[in-house]
XYZ file of C-alpha atoms in Angstrom:
520
model
C 32.906 -44.118 -16.798
C 32.365 -47.852 -17.283
C 28.919 -49.274 -17.879
C 27.268 -51.170 -15.048
C 27.761 -54.789 -16.049
C 29.178 -56.708 -13.083
C 27.648 -57.869 -9.853
C 30.287 -55.904 -7.928
C 29.006 -52.494 -9.014
C 25.366 -53.090 -9.935
C 24.284 -51.452 -6.666
C 26.751 -48.549 -6.901
C 24.981 -45.236 -7.530
C 27.073 -42.506 -9.137
C 26.527 -38.948 -7.956
C 26.496 -36.355 -10.743
C 26.559 -32.855 -9.292
C 25.280 -30.032 -11.480
C 25.460 -27.186 -8.948
C 27.895 -25.295 -11.185
C 25.662 -25.650 -14.254
C 21.974 -26.227 -13.485
C 22.318 -24.740 -10.006
C 23.897 -21.573 -11.314
C 21.000 -21.135 -13.733
C 18.833 -20.275 -10.747
C 18.097 -16.524 -11.022
C 20.537 -14.566 -8.867
C 22.854 -17.530 -8.222
C 25.682 -16.592 -10.593
C 29.133 -17.371 -9.159
C 32.546 -15.897 -9.875
C 35.341 -18.094 -11.240
C 37.009 -18.180 -7.827
C 33.734 -19.264 -6.194
C 33.194 -21.987 -8.798
C 36.664 -23.351 -8.139
C 36.000 -23.374 -4.410
C 32.739 -25.270 -4.928
C 34.395 -27.726 -7.331
C 37.164 -28.424 -4.833
C 34.609 -29.136 -2.090
C 32.671 -31.487 -4.391
C 35.824 -33.330 -5.441
C 36.994 -33.763 -1.857
C 33.547 -35.036 -0.876
C 33.706 -37.827 -3.443
C 31.288 -36.603 -6.117
C 31.709 -38.845 -9.173
C 30.883 -36.353 -11.925
C 30.984 -32.547 -11.681
C 29.083 -30.746 -14.416
C 31.165 -27.583 -14.537
C 29.106 -25.487 -16.929
C 27.754 -24.844 -20.412
C 30.879 -23.931 -22.430
C 29.071 -22.452 -25.467
C 26.998 -20.112 -23.270
C 29.753 -17.505 -22.876
C 33.516 -17.072 -22.781
C 33.253 -16.858 -18.999
C 31.453 -20.207 -18.816
C 34.027 -21.774 -21.148
C 36.930 -20.503 -19.040
C 35.235 -21.719 -15.856
C 34.847 -25.250 -17.252
C 38.503 -25.216 -18.357
C 39.628 -24.031 -14.907
C 37.547 -26.660 -13.100
C 38.797 -29.362 -15.486
C 42.397 -28.427 -14.709
C 41.833 -28.275 -10.943
C 39.733 -31.358 -10.183
C 41.847 -34.312 -9.076
C 39.439 -37.253 -8.927
C 35.958 -36.561 -10.310
C 34.962 -36.693 -13.975
C 34.351 -33.168 -15.298
C 31.412 -32.715 -17.685
C 30.535 -29.911 -20.060
C 26.982 -29.457 -21.331
C 26.178 -29.116 -25.031
C 23.020 -28.837 -27.063
C 22.671 -31.258 -29.978
C 24.448 -28.720 -32.165
C 27.908 -29.378 -33.688
C 29.405 -26.079 -32.482
C 28.206 -26.737 -28.926
C 29.723 -30.208 -28.899
C 33.060 -29.015 -30.240
C 33.183 -26.233 -27.648
C 32.397 -28.649 -24.832
C 35.055 -31.039 -26.071
C 37.613 -28.248 -26.111
C 36.729 -27.175 -22.556
C 36.919 -30.597 -20.917
C 39.997 -31.892 -22.749
C 42.107 -30.581 -19.836
C 40.383 -32.903 -17.339
C 41.923 -36.111 -16.049
C 38.556 -37.630 -16.892
C 36.170 -35.680 -19.098
C 32.612 -36.092 -20.336
C 30.512 -34.409 -22.990
C 26.881 -34.177 -21.925
C 24.618 -33.468 -24.882
C 20.848 -33.191 -24.938
C 17.848 -32.736 -27.202
C 14.132 -32.288 -26.553
C 11.862 -35.279 -27.097
C 8.387 -34.378 -25.791
C 5.602 -33.433 -28.237
C 5.180 -29.975 -26.716
C 8.903 -29.230 -27.051
C 9.103 -30.622 -30.577
C 6.107 -28.566 -31.712
C 6.896 -25.237 -30.046
C 10.630 -25.169 -29.336
C 12.414 -27.559 -31.697
C 9.895 -27.333 -34.561
C 11.119 -30.770 -35.651
C 9.473 -34.108 -36.410
C 10.243 -37.283 -34.495
C 12.283 -38.656 -37.394
C 14.319 -35.458 -37.570
C 15.074 -35.717 -33.843
C 16.238 -39.329 -34.262
C 18.632 -38.214 -36.992
C 19.959 -35.377 -34.800
C 20.597 -37.781 -31.908
C 22.501 -40.250 -34.095
C 24.664 -37.554 -35.671
C 25.513 -35.463 -32.596
C 26.121 -38.345 -30.183
C 28.493 -39.878 -32.730
C 30.268 -36.518 -33.045
C 30.734 -36.336 -29.268
C 31.939 -39.952 -29.109
C 34.575 -39.175 -31.723
C 35.943 -36.515 -29.346
C 35.840 -38.489 -26.084
C 34.933 -41.956 -24.828
C 32.585 -40.750 -22.063
C 29.390 -39.345 -23.595
C 26.116 -38.689 -21.807
C 22.909 -38.128 -23.749
C 19.766 -36.576 -22.259
C 16.166 -36.605 -23.494
C 14.920 -33.203 -22.379
C 11.378 -33.455 -20.975
C 11.580 -37.246 -21.013
C 8.739 -37.673 -18.530
C 6.290 -36.041 -20.956
C 7.528 -38.061 -23.931
C 5.488 -40.999 -25.291
C 7.170 -44.262 -24.267
C 7.541 -45.717 -27.772
C 9.303 -42.632 -29.119
C 11.455 -42.325 -25.988
C 12.592 -45.926 -26.453
C 13.560 -45.182 -30.080
C 15.594 -42.172 -28.933
C 17.402 -44.137 -26.220
C 18.243 -46.993 -28.587
C 19.578 -44.525 -31.145
C 21.762 -42.740 -28.573
C 23.272 -46.015 -27.305
C 24.011 -47.219 -30.835
C 25.708 -43.887 -31.601
C 28.025 -44.328 -28.601
C 26.366 -42.819 -25.527
C 27.678 -44.426 -22.340
C 25.183 -42.714 -20.019
C 21.499 -42.186 -20.769
C 19.747 -39.458 -18.772
C 15.945 -39.319 -18.706
C 15.239 -36.008 -16.956
C 12.039 -34.836 -15.362
C 12.793 -31.399 -16.753
C 9.690 -29.642 -15.477
C 9.116 -31.623 -12.278
C 6.003 -33.292 -13.674
C 6.486 -36.937 -12.716
C 5.279 -38.856 -9.689
C 7.444 -41.634 -8.212
C 5.379 -44.563 -9.533
C 5.569 -43.218 -13.098
C 9.279 -42.522 -12.792
C 10.007 -46.032 -11.562
C 7.956 -47.561 -14.393
C 9.626 -45.430 -17.077
C 13.140 -46.548 -16.135
C 12.187 -50.164 -15.556
C 10.420 -50.432 -18.913
C 13.171 -48.780 -20.946
C 16.002 -50.706 -19.287
C 14.186 -54.000 -19.828
C 12.996 -53.376 -23.402
C 15.554 -51.197 -25.203
C 18.202 -53.244 -27.057
C 21.685 -52.505 -25.718
C 20.421 -50.901 -22.511
C 22.893 -53.011 -20.541
C 25.755 -51.159 -22.251
C 24.880 -47.822 -20.605
C 24.338 -46.343 -17.178
C 20.891 -44.778 -16.786
C 20.570 -41.475 -14.977
C 17.842 -39.508 -13.182
C 17.669 -35.708 -13.250
C 14.653 -34.396 -11.357
C 13.309 -30.919 -10.767
C 11.297 -30.000 -7.704
C 8.307 -28.128 -9.101
C 5.888 -30.398 -7.229
C 8.270 -31.071 -4.354
C 9.032 -34.625 -5.510
C 12.553 -34.328 -6.941
C 14.204 -36.500 -4.292
C 11.369 -39.047 -4.225
C 11.415 -39.308 -8.019
C 15.203 -39.681 -8.058
C 15.063 -42.575 -5.611
C 12.179 -44.165 -7.536
C 14.308 -43.987 -10.685
C 17.138 -45.791 -8.896
C 14.701 -48.481 -7.792
C 13.712 -48.784 -11.484
C 17.310 -49.417 -12.521
C 19.004 -46.007 -12.835
C 22.483 -45.896 -11.340
C 23.312 -42.198 -11.607
C 21.584 -39.372 -9.770
C 21.942 -35.814 -11.042
C 21.533 -33.339 -8.210
C 22.767 -30.103 -6.654
C 23.979 -28.955 -3.265
C 21.098 -27.432 -1.260
C 18.745 -28.335 -4.116
C 19.859 -25.190 -5.957
C 18.434 -24.874 -9.456
C 15.953 -23.328 -11.840
C 12.449 -22.543 -10.593
C 11.878 -24.721 -7.492
C 15.329 -26.284 -7.805
C 16.790 -29.738 -8.365
C 16.985 -32.856 -6.239
C 19.214 -32.015 -3.273
C 22.456 -34.005 -3.223
C 22.585 -34.161 0.559
C 19.052 -35.535 0.717
C 19.428 -38.332 -1.827
C 22.781 -39.379 -0.376
C 21.581 -39.486 3.226
C 18.333 -41.196 2.218
C 20.345 -44.002 0.616
C 22.694 -44.217 3.577
C 20.019 -44.038 6.295
C 17.496 -46.366 4.623
C 19.836 -48.981 3.245
C 17.306 -51.565 4.360
C 14.776 -50.264 1.844
C 17.272 -48.951 -0.755
C 20.381 -51.178 -0.772
C 22.558 -48.913 -2.897
C 25.950 -47.361 -2.226
C 27.516 -44.020 -3.139
C 31.096 -42.851 -2.833
C 30.198 -39.675 -0.945
C 32.010 -38.832 2.295
C 28.913 -37.578 4.097
C 30.812 -35.728 6.827
C 31.580 -33.095 4.153
C 27.922 -32.324 3.424
C 27.428 -29.451 5.872
C 30.629 -27.737 4.722
C 29.665 -28.072 1.045
C 26.252 -26.628 1.864
C 27.802 -23.583 3.515
C 30.240 -23.026 0.644
C 27.495 -23.157 -1.994
C 25.128 -20.980 0.042
C 27.836 -18.317 0.353
C 28.994 -18.554 -3.271
C 25.495 -18.412 -4.757
C 24.245 -15.983 -2.111
C 21.289 -18.307 -1.540
C 20.707 -18.811 2.206
C 19.637 -22.304 3.269
C 16.158 -22.397 4.781
C 16.206 -23.184 8.503
C 14.101 -26.334 8.145
C 16.018 -27.675 5.127
C 16.541 -31.436 5.449
C 20.047 -32.633 6.417
C 21.878 -29.265 6.364
C 19.337 -26.695 7.597
C 19.964 -24.857 10.862
C 17.064 -26.703 12.477
C 17.800 -30.154 10.994
C 19.304 -31.321 14.289
C 17.631 -28.826 16.603
C 14.894 -29.725 19.081
C 12.674 -27.295 20.992
C 9.648 -29.408 21.924
C 9.841 -30.429 25.570
C 8.798 -34.007 24.757
C 11.451 -34.280 22.035
C 14.150 -32.734 24.224
C 13.357 -35.135 27.049
C 13.652 -38.070 24.652
C 16.915 -36.739 23.167
C 18.470 -36.429 26.618
C 17.596 -40.065 27.333
C 18.533 -41.519 23.946
C 19.280 -39.526 20.776
C 17.735 -42.235 18.591
C 14.298 -41.389 19.982
C 14.080 -38.388 17.646
C 17.124 -38.496 15.337
C 17.511 -41.058 12.542
C 21.066 -39.977 11.772
C 23.769 -38.317 13.819
C 24.789 -34.687 13.283
C 28.405 -35.843 12.966
C 27.481 -38.073 10.008
C 26.807 -34.971 7.888
C 29.535 -32.788 9.363
C 27.524 -30.921 11.990
C 29.182 -30.605 15.385
C 26.314 -31.588 17.637
C 22.585 -31.700 18.225
C 21.134 -28.421 19.436
C 18.455 -28.365 22.100
C 16.902 -25.004 21.235
C 15.690 -23.275 24.346
C 12.309 -21.824 23.550
C 8.702 -21.753 24.661
C 8.245 -25.455 23.853
C 11.197 -26.584 25.969
C 10.468 -28.646 29.047
C 11.961 -28.852 32.522
C 14.377 -31.662 31.625
C 15.988 -29.676 28.815
C 16.120 -26.497 30.913
C 17.758 -28.354 33.810
C 20.275 -29.914 31.395
C 21.065 -26.485 29.957
C 21.587 -25.071 33.470
C 24.036 -27.878 34.266
C 25.852 -27.171 30.997
C 26.131 -23.514 32.053
C 27.378 -24.457 35.516
C 24.225 -23.955 37.611
C 22.843 -26.338 40.211
C 19.646 -24.841 41.631
C 17.457 -26.098 44.437
C 13.897 -27.097 43.648
C 12.320 -23.746 44.519
C 14.987 -21.685 42.779
C 14.794 -23.948 39.723
C 11.021 -23.628 39.539
C 11.157 -19.845 39.769
C 13.888 -19.706 37.117
C 11.908 -22.043 34.853
C 8.776 -19.898 35.131
C 10.758 -16.794 34.204
C 12.445 -18.681 31.346
C 9.061 -19.693 29.889
C 7.831 -16.119 30.239
C 10.942 -14.864 28.444
C 10.577 -17.496 25.700
C 7.007 -16.364 25.053
C 8.276 -12.853 24.351
C 11.581 -13.590 22.610
C 12.153 -15.655 19.449
C 15.598 -16.983 20.319
C 16.746 -17.641 23.881
C 20.533 -17.792 23.947
C 22.852 -19.123 26.643
C 23.675 -15.548 27.648
C 19.959 -14.870 28.145
C 19.679 -17.845 30.485
C 22.776 -16.803 32.425
C 21.362 -13.300 32.876
C 17.962 -14.690 33.829
C 19.324 -17.096 36.443
C 21.757 -14.590 37.907
C 18.893 -12.147 38.149
C 16.643 -14.774 39.759
C 19.281 -15.889 42.259
C 20.004 -12.283 43.141
C 16.338 -11.548 43.874
C 15.607 -14.510 46.172
C 14.163 -13.206 49.449
C 13.394 -9.723 48.118
C 11.177 -7.695 50.429
C 10.143 -5.361 47.608
C 8.793 -6.755 44.329
C 7.459 -5.151 41.176
C 3.861 -6.234 40.529
C 2.779 -3.955 37.670
C 4.104 -0.931 35.794
C 2.867 1.382 33.068
C 5.046 4.104 31.572
C 3.891 6.893 29.255
C 6.511 8.911 27.369
C 6.015 11.806 24.998
C 8.632 13.850 23.180
C 8.499 17.284 24.728
C 5.684 16.156 27.006
C 4.986 14.310 30.225
C 6.858 11.157 31.268
C 4.679 9.330 33.734
C 5.071 6.073 35.622
C 2.251 4.225 37.391
C 3.432 1.177 39.310
C 2.355 -1.284 41.954
C 4.844 -2.671 44.458
C 4.612 -5.478 46.977
C 6.447 -4.484 50.169
C 6.697 -7.261 52.717
C 3.560 -8.773 51.189
C 1.487 -5.588 51.164
C 0.711 -3.941 47.828
C 0.955 -0.210 47.237
C 0.353 1.814 44.063
C 2.096 5.078 43.218
C 2.348 7.505 40.311
C 5.145 9.913 39.445
C 5.916 12.367 36.637
C 9.579 12.817 35.768
C 11.902 14.446 33.244
C 12.242 11.117 31.451
C 10.899 7.566 31.626
C 13.686 6.213 33.833
C 13.539 9.273 36.101
C 9.768 8.737 36.536
C 10.285 5.016 37.301
C 13.039 5.482 39.881
C 11.240 8.293 41.658
C 7.977 6.326 41.721
C 9.830 3.462 43.438
C 11.390 5.811 46.001
C 7.982 7.310 46.695
C 6.407 3.888 47.126
C 9.138 2.617 49.484
C 9.547 5.856 51.405
C 13.356 5.965 51.287
C 15.685 8.350 49.463
C 18.888 6.551 48.302
C 21.282 8.303 45.945
C 21.680 6.933 42.421
C 25.418 6.465 41.896
C 25.357 4.521 38.621
C 22.826 3.511 35.982
C 23.770 1.604 32.819
C 22.056 -0.659 30.294
C 23.663 -3.262 27.998
C 22.259 -5.717 25.467
C 22.706 -9.334 26.576
C 22.608 -10.602 22.973
C 22.153 -9.104 19.519
C 18.887 -8.316 17.782
C 15.987 -6.015 18.460
C 14.445 -8.587 20.804
C 17.629 -8.894 22.883
C 17.329 -8.835 26.651
C 18.438 -5.586 28.239
C 20.775 -6.012 31.184
C 20.355 -3.038 33.532
C 22.868 -2.117 36.244
C 22.072 0.222 39.153
C 24.266 1.338 42.064
C 22.665 3.022 45.095
C 24.180 4.764 48.119
C 22.514 5.504 51.447
C 24.033 6.329 54.841
C 27.521 5.584 53.581
C 26.660 2.116 52.212
C 26.845 1.380 48.469
C 25.094 -1.579 46.851
C 24.625 -2.772 43.253
C 21.622 -4.291 41.541
C 21.162 -6.030 38.181
C 18.230 -7.288 36.143
C 17.662 -8.667 32.660
C 14.448 -8.262 30.649
C 13.504 -7.862 26.975
C 11.906 -4.526 27.984
C 14.585 -1.972 28.858
C 12.326 0.007 31.194
C 11.205 -3.098 33.098
C 14.849 -4.189 33.377
C 15.726 -0.758 34.755
C 12.933 -0.887 37.345
C 13.848 -4.385 38.465
C 17.561 -3.533 38.686
C 16.710 -0.509 40.870
C 14.551 -2.726 43.091
C 17.282 -5.376 43.222
C 19.721 -2.783 44.555
C 17.082 -1.425 46.936
C 16.515 -4.916 48.375
C 20.239 -5.417 48.874
C 20.348 -2.082 50.655
C 17.626 -3.241 53.038
C 19.483 -6.512 53.670
C 22.715 -4.613 54.355
C 20.915 -2.306 56.764
C 19.418 -5.291 58.568
C 22.818 -6.972 58.871
C 24.360 -3.758 60.158
C 21.623 -3.339 62.759
C 22.046 -6.926 63.949
C 25.783 -6.368 64.233
C 25.292 -3.191 66.299
C 22.935 -4.959 68.702
C 25.337 -7.897 69.099
C 28.186 -5.483 69.977
């Protein structure tokens, strides 16, 4: 990859994706070869500039995966990671030689704590290692990236010596990673700005950020590094990575695109592929994306608050700073829940084909809010069942006011309920052979009629343990058969209301029949 030297590309930010290397190091995120190839294909199609395919020396499987990715990728540069060890560098060079464009990415620790406890080397010894191993990599390939592991905890003077040494030895990209997620944005900006301005030969290399999210600042630090002069961002899909993860590719890309006024930099990413890439990586790594994950989470373009929904219906820009389509999501979702307002509920009813009068709408809205208080997710099917139930119960002479059911295995099944019949309340109690038997007989006792139960069935409106139960009852009396339906999260309440719905229809039918007889 060429160094950033001309005015035409000084504001171009290269996207280096390390999902297949750093991302896969997240415990439990190991991918098969087939899954890695699928991820690599998605990254290449999306326009990722560099794909770090793995750590070839780590295992034969990792080596073969890097080779396979290198052979498959059509456009992106394919990188292989190597420690500052000759065998590592040779192995990486062998793995990426099949790529149309290849890169060796080698690294060494530079912070005092790493030198003392992990490397057990002096600063001078590290400088010698950098010079020797970067030169070795450059002899194998023109595109060499060098990283100072734990750069953000490295004294500035020594870090500058390391960077100068790496550039002189042939490194074309210099990566200063925040390996443990320690930096804050102001420090990160200052580190890059200082090194780029003061290190001799800095203009011959592209500087890169690689931030971890231990303090939740990986994306902010990455963008601060770009503001300080870095022109490559190392990141992963969904922020996958060790510990708290890496900077999320979709977040840095959309931040640059959405806030071009504050960050006038360009990437080559086709953002409409972001949601698809997120799904592919989540499935391959078996790491579900959190619902409230920025850009690609299930709730990223979902609105439940009544105030927000009202604003969205009037103008999407009131509460969305980017469109769902811009990241590959089909549409905004107005989630119907307890925070939804009348405007969103009315819009949802229109979408489902309902036009209710004011009174019917108000009654349906009250029942919807009651349902939303008891049920986590209110689906379209729930609303259809609710409205159909509400419409079917308009003008009921008999209404259920209260009900308590006690059931015991091998014991008594008792129902105590209160009914409103033509505006007058009556309370009854009945013991039956089962809960439903006790409920139906209590209703018959309260009303004073004895219809025959022809059919009783219960279905789930949607999936899940909190799904609404849709109860169906068919009654027969004096040769007339009527059906009743009701939907409730509580199966027994649904059953009672369905029985009452049929009972009310029976009374209406009887009234119509009587009127017809008198007219004849």
